[in-house]
Tab-separated table of C-alpha atoms in Angstrom:
chain	number	residue	atom	x	y	z
Q	15	MET	CA	-0.183	-0.297	0.171
Q	16	ARG	CA	2.853	2.497	1.118
Q	17	ARG	CA	4.180	1.939	-2.407
Q	18	GLN	CA	1.222	2.161	-4.454
Q	19	ILE	CA	1.525	5.671	-2.556
Q	20	ALA	CA	4.743	6.962	-2.917
Q	21	TYR	CA	4.294	6.139	-7.030
Q	22	MET	CA	1.060	8.292	-6.712
Q	23	LEU	CA	3.302	10.479	-5.406
Q	24	LEU	CA	5.807	10.423	-7.261
Q	25	ALA	CA	3.686	10.444	-10.772
Q	26	LEU	CA	2.007	13.520	-9.687
Q	27	ALA	CA	5.259	15.289	-9.092
Q	28	ALA	CA	6.345	14.759	-12.849
Q	29	ALA	CA	2.822	15.486	-14.104
Q	30	VAL	CA	3.911	19.079	-12.514
Q	31	CYS	CA	6.805	18.762	-13.610
Q	32	LEU	CA	6.126	18.270	-17.176
Q	33	GLY	CA	3.135	21.210	-16.755
Q	34	THR	CA	5.681	23.838	-15.937
Q	35	THR	CA	7.705	22.825	-18.425
Q	36	ALA	CA	4.758	22.876	-20.557
Q	37	SER	CA	3.813	26.184	-19.918
Q	38	ALA	CA	6.739	27.778	-19.635
Q	39	GLN	CA	7.387	26.853	-23.488
Q	40	ARG	CA	3.947	28.181	-23.913
Q	41	MET	CA	4.660	31.564	-22.141
Q	42	PRO	CA	8.372	32.319	-21.933
Q	43	GLU	CA	7.959	35.810	-21.723
Q	44	ARG	CA	7.091	34.940	-17.807
Q	45	SER	CA	10.028	33.309	-17.271
Q	46	LEU	CA	11.148	36.596	-18.446
Q	47	VAL	CA	10.235	38.433	-16.091
Q	48	ARG	CA	11.161	36.724	-13.639
Q	49	LYS	CA	14.501	36.554	-14.298
Q	50	GLY	CA	14.251	39.680	-14.702
Q	51	ASN	CA	12.810	40.654	-11.213
Q	52	ARG	CA	15.002	38.851	-9.695
Q	53	GLN	CA	17.991	41.260	-11.232
Q	54	PHE	CA	16.365	44.109	-10.661
Q	55	ALA	CA	16.148	43.344	-6.826
Q	56	ARG	CA	19.464	42.896	-7.732
Q	57	GLU	CA	19.671	46.705	-8.655
Q	58	ARG	CA	21.971	44.884	-11.819
Q	59	TYR	CA	19.558	47.023	-13.716
Q	60	ASP	CA	20.518	47.222	-17.037
Q	61	LEU	CA	20.102	42.730	-17.103
Q	62	SER	CA	17.131	43.331	-16.045
Q	63	ALA	CA	15.843	45.427	-18.887
Q	64	ASP	CA	17.632	43.117	-21.343
Q	65	SER	CA	15.579	40.061	-19.901
Q	66	TYR	CA	12.079	42.480	-20.160
Q	67	LYS	CA	13.195	43.262	-23.025
Q	68	ARG	CA	13.694	39.466	-24.212
Q	69	ALA	CA	9.824	39.095	-22.637
Q	70	LEU	CA	8.654	41.682	-25.497
Q	71	GLU	CA	9.965	39.687	-28.147
Q	72	SER	CA	7.891	36.585	-26.645
Q	73	ALA	CA	5.228	38.911	-25.818
Q	74	PRO	CA	4.597	42.488	-27.285
Q	75	GLY	CA	1.832	44.710	-25.623
Q	76	ASN	CA	2.400	42.161	-22.424
Q	77	PHE	CA	1.767	44.476	-19.103
Q	78	GLU	CA	4.156	43.417	-17.034
Q	79	ALA	CA	6.970	42.826	-18.947
Q	80	THR	CA	5.968	46.367	-20.954
Q	81	TYR	CA	6.045	48.273	-16.467
Q	82	ASP	CA	8.115	46.666	-15.502
Q	83	LEU	CA	11.003	47.918	-18.256
Q	84	GLY	CA	10.139	51.038	-17.796
Q	85	ASN	CA	10.699	50.949	-14.523
Q	86	ALA	CA	14.096	50.355	-15.109
Q	87	MET	CA	14.521	52.620	-17.244
Q	88	VAL	CA	14.169	54.995	-14.974
Q	89	ARG	CA	16.118	53.786	-12.734
Q	90	THR	CA	19.364	54.094	-15.447
Q	91	GLU	CA	17.879	57.553	-16.098
Q	92	GLN	CA	16.299	57.259	-19.712
Q	93	TYR	CA	13.702	59.270	-19.012
Q	94	ASN	CA	11.666	59.523	-21.998
Q	95	LYS	CA	12.041	55.490	-23.272
Q	96	ALA	CA	10.609	55.378	-19.274
Q	97	GLU	CA	7.740	57.741	-20.172
Q	98	GLN	CA	7.179	55.965	-23.182
Q	99	LEU	CA	6.969	52.602	-21.842
Q	100	LEU	CA	4.650	53.555	-18.591
Q	101	ALA	CA	2.974	55.694	-20.527
Q	102	VAL	CA	0.937	52.263	-22.804
Q	103	ALA	CA	1.297	50.281	-20.052
Q	104	ALA	CA	-1.312	53.248	-17.616
Q	105	ALA	CA	-3.649	53.051	-20.864
Q	106	ASP	CA	-3.757	49.451	-20.951
Q	107	SER	CA	-7.637	49.455	-19.537
Q	108	LEU	CA	-7.471	45.748	-19.269
Q	109	GLN	CA	-5.643	46.006	-15.769
Q	110	SER	CA	-6.924	46.728	-12.696
Q	111	ASP	CA	-7.499	49.557	-11.428
Q	112	ALA	CA	-4.679	49.209	-8.952
Q	113	ASP	CA	-1.974	47.856	-11.840
Q	114	ARG	CA	-3.254	51.315	-13.991
Q	115	ALA	CA	-2.246	53.635	-10.496
Q	116	GLU	CA	1.507	52.197	-10.040
Q	117	ALA	CA	2.219	52.691	-13.579
Q	118	TYR	CA	0.659	56.312	-13.879
Q	119	TYR	CA	2.597	56.929	-10.441
Q	120	ASN	CA	5.273	56.025	-12.358
Q	121	LEU	CA	4.944	57.457	-15.499
Q	122	GLY	CA	5.210	60.642	-13.094
Q	123	ASN	CA	8.732	60.130	-11.513
Q	124	ALA	CA	9.667	60.154	-15.353
Q	125	GLN	CA	8.592	63.510	-16.106
Q	126	PHE	CA	9.384	65.005	-13.338
Q	127	ALA	CA	13.028	63.805	-13.806
Q	128	GLN	CA	12.253	65.640	-17.130
Q	129	GLN	CA	11.166	68.516	-15.093
Q	130	LYS	CA	7.770	68.290	-16.669
Q	131	LEU	CA	6.172	69.093	-14.258
Q	132	LYS	CA	2.408	69.885	-16.299
Q	133	GLU	CA	2.800	66.562	-17.468
Q	134	ALA	CA	3.540	64.809	-13.796
Q	135	LEU	CA	1.331	66.844	-12.422
Q	136	ALA	CA	-1.613	65.286	-14.320
Q	137	SER	CA	-0.051	61.644	-13.922
Q	138	TYR	CA	-0.103	61.944	-9.878
Q	139	ARG	CA	-3.376	63.308	-10.534
Q	140	ARG	CA	-4.771	59.932	-12.720
Q	141	SER	CA	-2.970	57.655	-10.294
Q	142	LEU	CA	-5.093	59.443	-6.822
Q	143	GLU	CA	-8.299	58.718	-9.128
Q	144	LEU	CA	-7.606	55.065	-9.369
Q	145	ASN	CA	-6.258	54.659	-6.020
Q	146	PRO	CA	-7.016	57.815	-4.069
Q	147	ALA	CA	-5.008	55.453	-0.899
Q	148	ASP	CA	-1.678	56.398	-2.006
Q	149	MET	CA	0.058	58.765	0.006
Q	150	GLU	CA	2.970	58.634	-2.163
Q	151	ALA	CA	0.845	60.128	-4.873
Q	152	LYS	CA	-0.421	62.452	-2.360
Q	153	TYR	CA	2.790	64.170	-1.358
Q	154	ASN	CA	4.419	64.113	-5.406
Q	155	TYR	CA	1.230	65.777	-6.906
Q	156	ALA	CA	0.997	68.184	-3.317
Q	157	TYR	CA	5.007	69.474	-3.977
Q	158	THR	CA	5.081	68.896	-8.387
Q	159	LYS	CA	2.106	72.017	-8.324
Q	160	LYS	CA	3.930	74.047	-5.493
Q	161	LEU	CA	6.654	74.369	-8.223
Q	162	LEU	CA	4.070	74.807	-10.750
Q	163	ASP	CA	3.053	77.640	-8.301
Q	164	ASN	CA	6.378	79.002	-7.762
Q	165	GLN	CA	6.678	78.871	-11.032
Q	166	ASP	CA	4.071	80.956	-12.724
Q	167	GLN	CA	4.595	83.296	-9.489
Q	168	ASN	CA	8.332	84.418	-10.960
Q	169	GLN	CA	7.254	84.044	-14.539
Q	170	ASN	CA	4.458	86.209	-13.500
Q	171	GLN	CA	7.073	88.867	-11.440
Q	172	ASP	CA	9.765	88.179	-14.239
Q	173	GLN	CA	7.045	89.792	-17.573
Q	174	ASN	CA	5.890	92.552	-14.759
Q	175	GLN	CA	9.702	93.870	-14.429
Q	176	ASP	CA	10.127	93.623	-18.313
Q	177	GLN	CA	6.973	95.395	-18.644
Q	178	ASN	CA	7.752	97.736	-16.028
Q	179	GLN	CA	11.325	98.713	-17.463
Q	180	ASP	CA	9.586	99.170	-21.160
Q	181	GLN	CA	7.311	101.401	-19.879
Q	182	ASN	CA	10.175	103.501	-17.124
Q	183	GLN	CA	12.748	103.096	-21.339
Q	184	ASP	CA	9.699	104.042	-23.368
Q	185	GLN	CA	9.379	107.520	-20.572
Q	186	ASN	CA	13.139	108.082	-20.650
Q	187	GLN	CA	13.064	107.710	-24.483
Q	188	ASP	CA	9.785	110.525	-23.734
Q	189	GLN	CA	11.551	112.852	-21.673
Q	190	ASN	CA	14.683	112.675	-23.944
Q	191	GLN	CA	12.225	113.353	-26.775
Q	192	ASN	CA	10.529	116.167	-24.923
Q	193	GLN	CA	14.140	117.298	-23.570
Q	194	ASP	CA	14.945	117.946	-27.578
Q	195	GLN	CA	12.228	119.123	-28.409
Q	196	ASN	CA	12.367	121.689	-25.729
Q	197	GLN	CA	15.614	122.971	-26.722
Q	198	ASN	CA	15.788	122.561	-30.027
Q	199	GLY	CA	12.780	124.770	-29.675
Q	200	GLY	CA	14.015	127.032	-26.842
Q	201	ASN	CA	16.870	127.161	-29.730
Q	202	ASP	CA	14.311	128.054	-32.568
Q	203	GLN	CA	12.913	130.932	-30.249
Q	204	ASN	CA	16.111	132.689	-30.133
Q	205	GLN	CA	17.180	132.129	-33.330
Q	206	ASP	CA	14.199	133.987	-34.199
Q	207	GLN	CA	14.558	136.317	-31.521
Q	208	ASN	CA	18.323	136.587	-32.788
Q	209	ASN	CA	16.799	137.030	-36.920
Q	210	GLN	CA	14.191	139.378	-35.162
Q	211	ASN	CA	16.531	141.763	-34.422
Q	212	ASP	CA	18.547	142.039	-36.790
Q	213	ARG	CA	15.821	142.843	-38.695
Q	214	ASN	CA	15.729	145.473	-36.189
Q	215	GLY	CA	18.652	145.974	-36.392
Q	216	ARG	CA	18.460	146.484	-40.549
Q	217	ASP	CA	15.400	148.678	-40.193
Q	218	ASP	CA	16.517	151.384	-37.493
Q	219	GLN	CA	19.501	151.477	-40.232
Q	220	ASP	CA	17.494	151.513	-42.959
Q	221	ASN	CA	15.348	154.423	-41.469
Q	222	GLY	CA	18.911	156.544	-40.950
Q	223	GLU	CA	20.243	156.152	-44.108
Q	224	GLY	CA	16.607	157.002	-45.211
Q	225	GLN	CA	16.958	160.039	-43.165
Q	226	ASP	CA	20.048	161.294	-43.842
Q	227	ASP	CA	19.836	160.051	-48.004
Q	228	GLY	CA	17.031	162.612	-47.877
Q	229	LYS	CA	19.190	165.481	-45.888
Q	230	ASP	CA	21.482	164.938	-48.562
Q	231	GLY	CA	18.987	165.209	-51.667
Q	232	ASP	CA	18.279	168.514	-49.583
Q	233	GLY	CA	21.604	169.596	-49.004
Q	234	GLY	CA	22.396	168.596	-53.159
Q	235	LYS	CA	19.805	170.844	-54.077
Q	236	ASP	CA	20.612	173.653	-51.836
Q	237	ASP	CA	24.634	173.528	-53.313
Q	238	ARG	CA	22.888	173.570	-56.862
Q	239	GLN	CA	21.831	176.194	-55.353
Q	240	GLY	CA	24.923	177.908	-53.857
Q	241	GLY	CA	23.443	178.030	-50.414
Q	242	GLU	CA	25.059	175.792	-47.140
Q	243	ARG	CA	23.705	172.376	-46.435
Q	244	PRO	CA	21.165	173.191	-42.882
Q	245	ARG	CA	21.674	171.371	-39.045
Q	246	SER	CA	19.780	170.137	-36.761
Q	247	GLY	CA	16.530	171.540	-38.712
Q	248	MET	CA	17.993	175.726	-38.598
Q	249	SER	CA	16.065	177.595	-40.952
Q	250	GLN	CA	18.340	179.008	-43.225
Q	251	GLN	CA	17.387	183.048	-41.375
Q	252	GLN	CA	18.500	181.345	-38.071
Q	253	GLN	CA	21.626	180.313	-39.966
Q	254	GLU	CA	22.454	183.615	-41.305
Q	255	GLN	CA	21.462	184.792	-37.952
Q	256	LEU	CA	24.474	182.729	-35.999
Q	257	LEU	CA	26.727	183.862	-38.881
Q	258	ASP	CA	26.658	187.603	-38.117
Q	259	ALA	CA	27.229	187.003	-34.381
Q	260	ILE	CA	30.448	184.382	-34.744
Q	261	GLN	CA	31.797	186.901	-36.634
Q	262	ALA	CA	30.786	190.299	-33.957
Q	263	GLN	CA	32.713	187.623	-31.796
Q	264	GLU	CA	35.883	187.722	-33.881
Q	265	ASP	CA	35.627	191.354	-34.345
Q	266	LYS	CA	35.609	191.548	-30.418
Q	267	THR	CA	38.277	188.992	-30.042
Q	268	GLN	CA	40.726	190.473	-32.526
Q	269	ASP	CA	39.981	194.095	-30.871
Q	270	LYS	CA	41.359	192.881	-27.928
Q	271	ILE	CA	44.042	191.338	-29.489
Q	272	ASP	CA	45.018	194.901	-30.840
Q	273	GLU	CA	44.104	195.809	-27.602
Q	274	LYS	CA	46.905	193.672	-25.842
Q	275	LYS	CA	49.538	194.667	-28.600
Q	276	LYS	CA	49.196	198.104	-27.334
Q	277	GLY	CA	48.834	198.391	-23.681
Q	278	ILE	CA	46.058	198.952	-22.875
Q	279	LEU	CA	43.345	198.227	-20.706
Q	280	VAL	CA	39.772	198.125	-22.164
Q	281	LYS	CA	37.416	198.741	-18.432
Q	282	GLY	CA	34.625	196.899	-18.204
Q	283	ARG	CA	35.466	193.848	-20.192
Q	284	LYS	CA	37.241	190.258	-19.866
Q	285	ASN	CA	40.316	189.737	-20.179
Q	286	TRP	CA	41.069	186.710	-22.186
């Protein structure tokens, strides 16, 4: 009886082994994924990535191989490839919410490493929608949102500063233009004033010359008639009286000279 039982156990073990071998032969990607997981746990990420790639060659689109290869790409800092792989895994609607939440979470990590903050925030949000209890996803979401808010605030400050600088520059330009205009206007006014003064001076000179010309004309007429040219507006009669007075004075002077020569002092007269 014992022999019979032992035989039955050996036969069952053999059947299990044969079934496992047949299953491994039918789905080699599973063994490759498990191998890759062992290598990943030992932090041999390059080797694990090779195993996952071979698994995908055997079963293109396999969720486990795609997801695990994306994580291996993150560990080797190949973030762009990791983003592509994890985006495919997260979009697989045939998987459970928990698995897709993990894929979105790791997708957010790959995007965050590339400074794609808006994309990372959206991935963390999607992960929380599928698994609201994930505290790490909540923390990453809040942290990324804060970074974005600070970034927007800094951008607004920079824009305001640029606008203020532009406004100040425009104001300075306007002030300089106004100063130039005022200076040019002042120069023009001074020039106009100088020109006006020059014109007034020329007009005065012309008027004076015109008066002299008039007198010259009269004088010319008097010269042609044999008379004296009048001065200071004196009439001909006044001029004759003045000449008579001068002649009389000359006569008196001559008399004094003659008296001095004779040694005679004439009383009642001034001595020269």
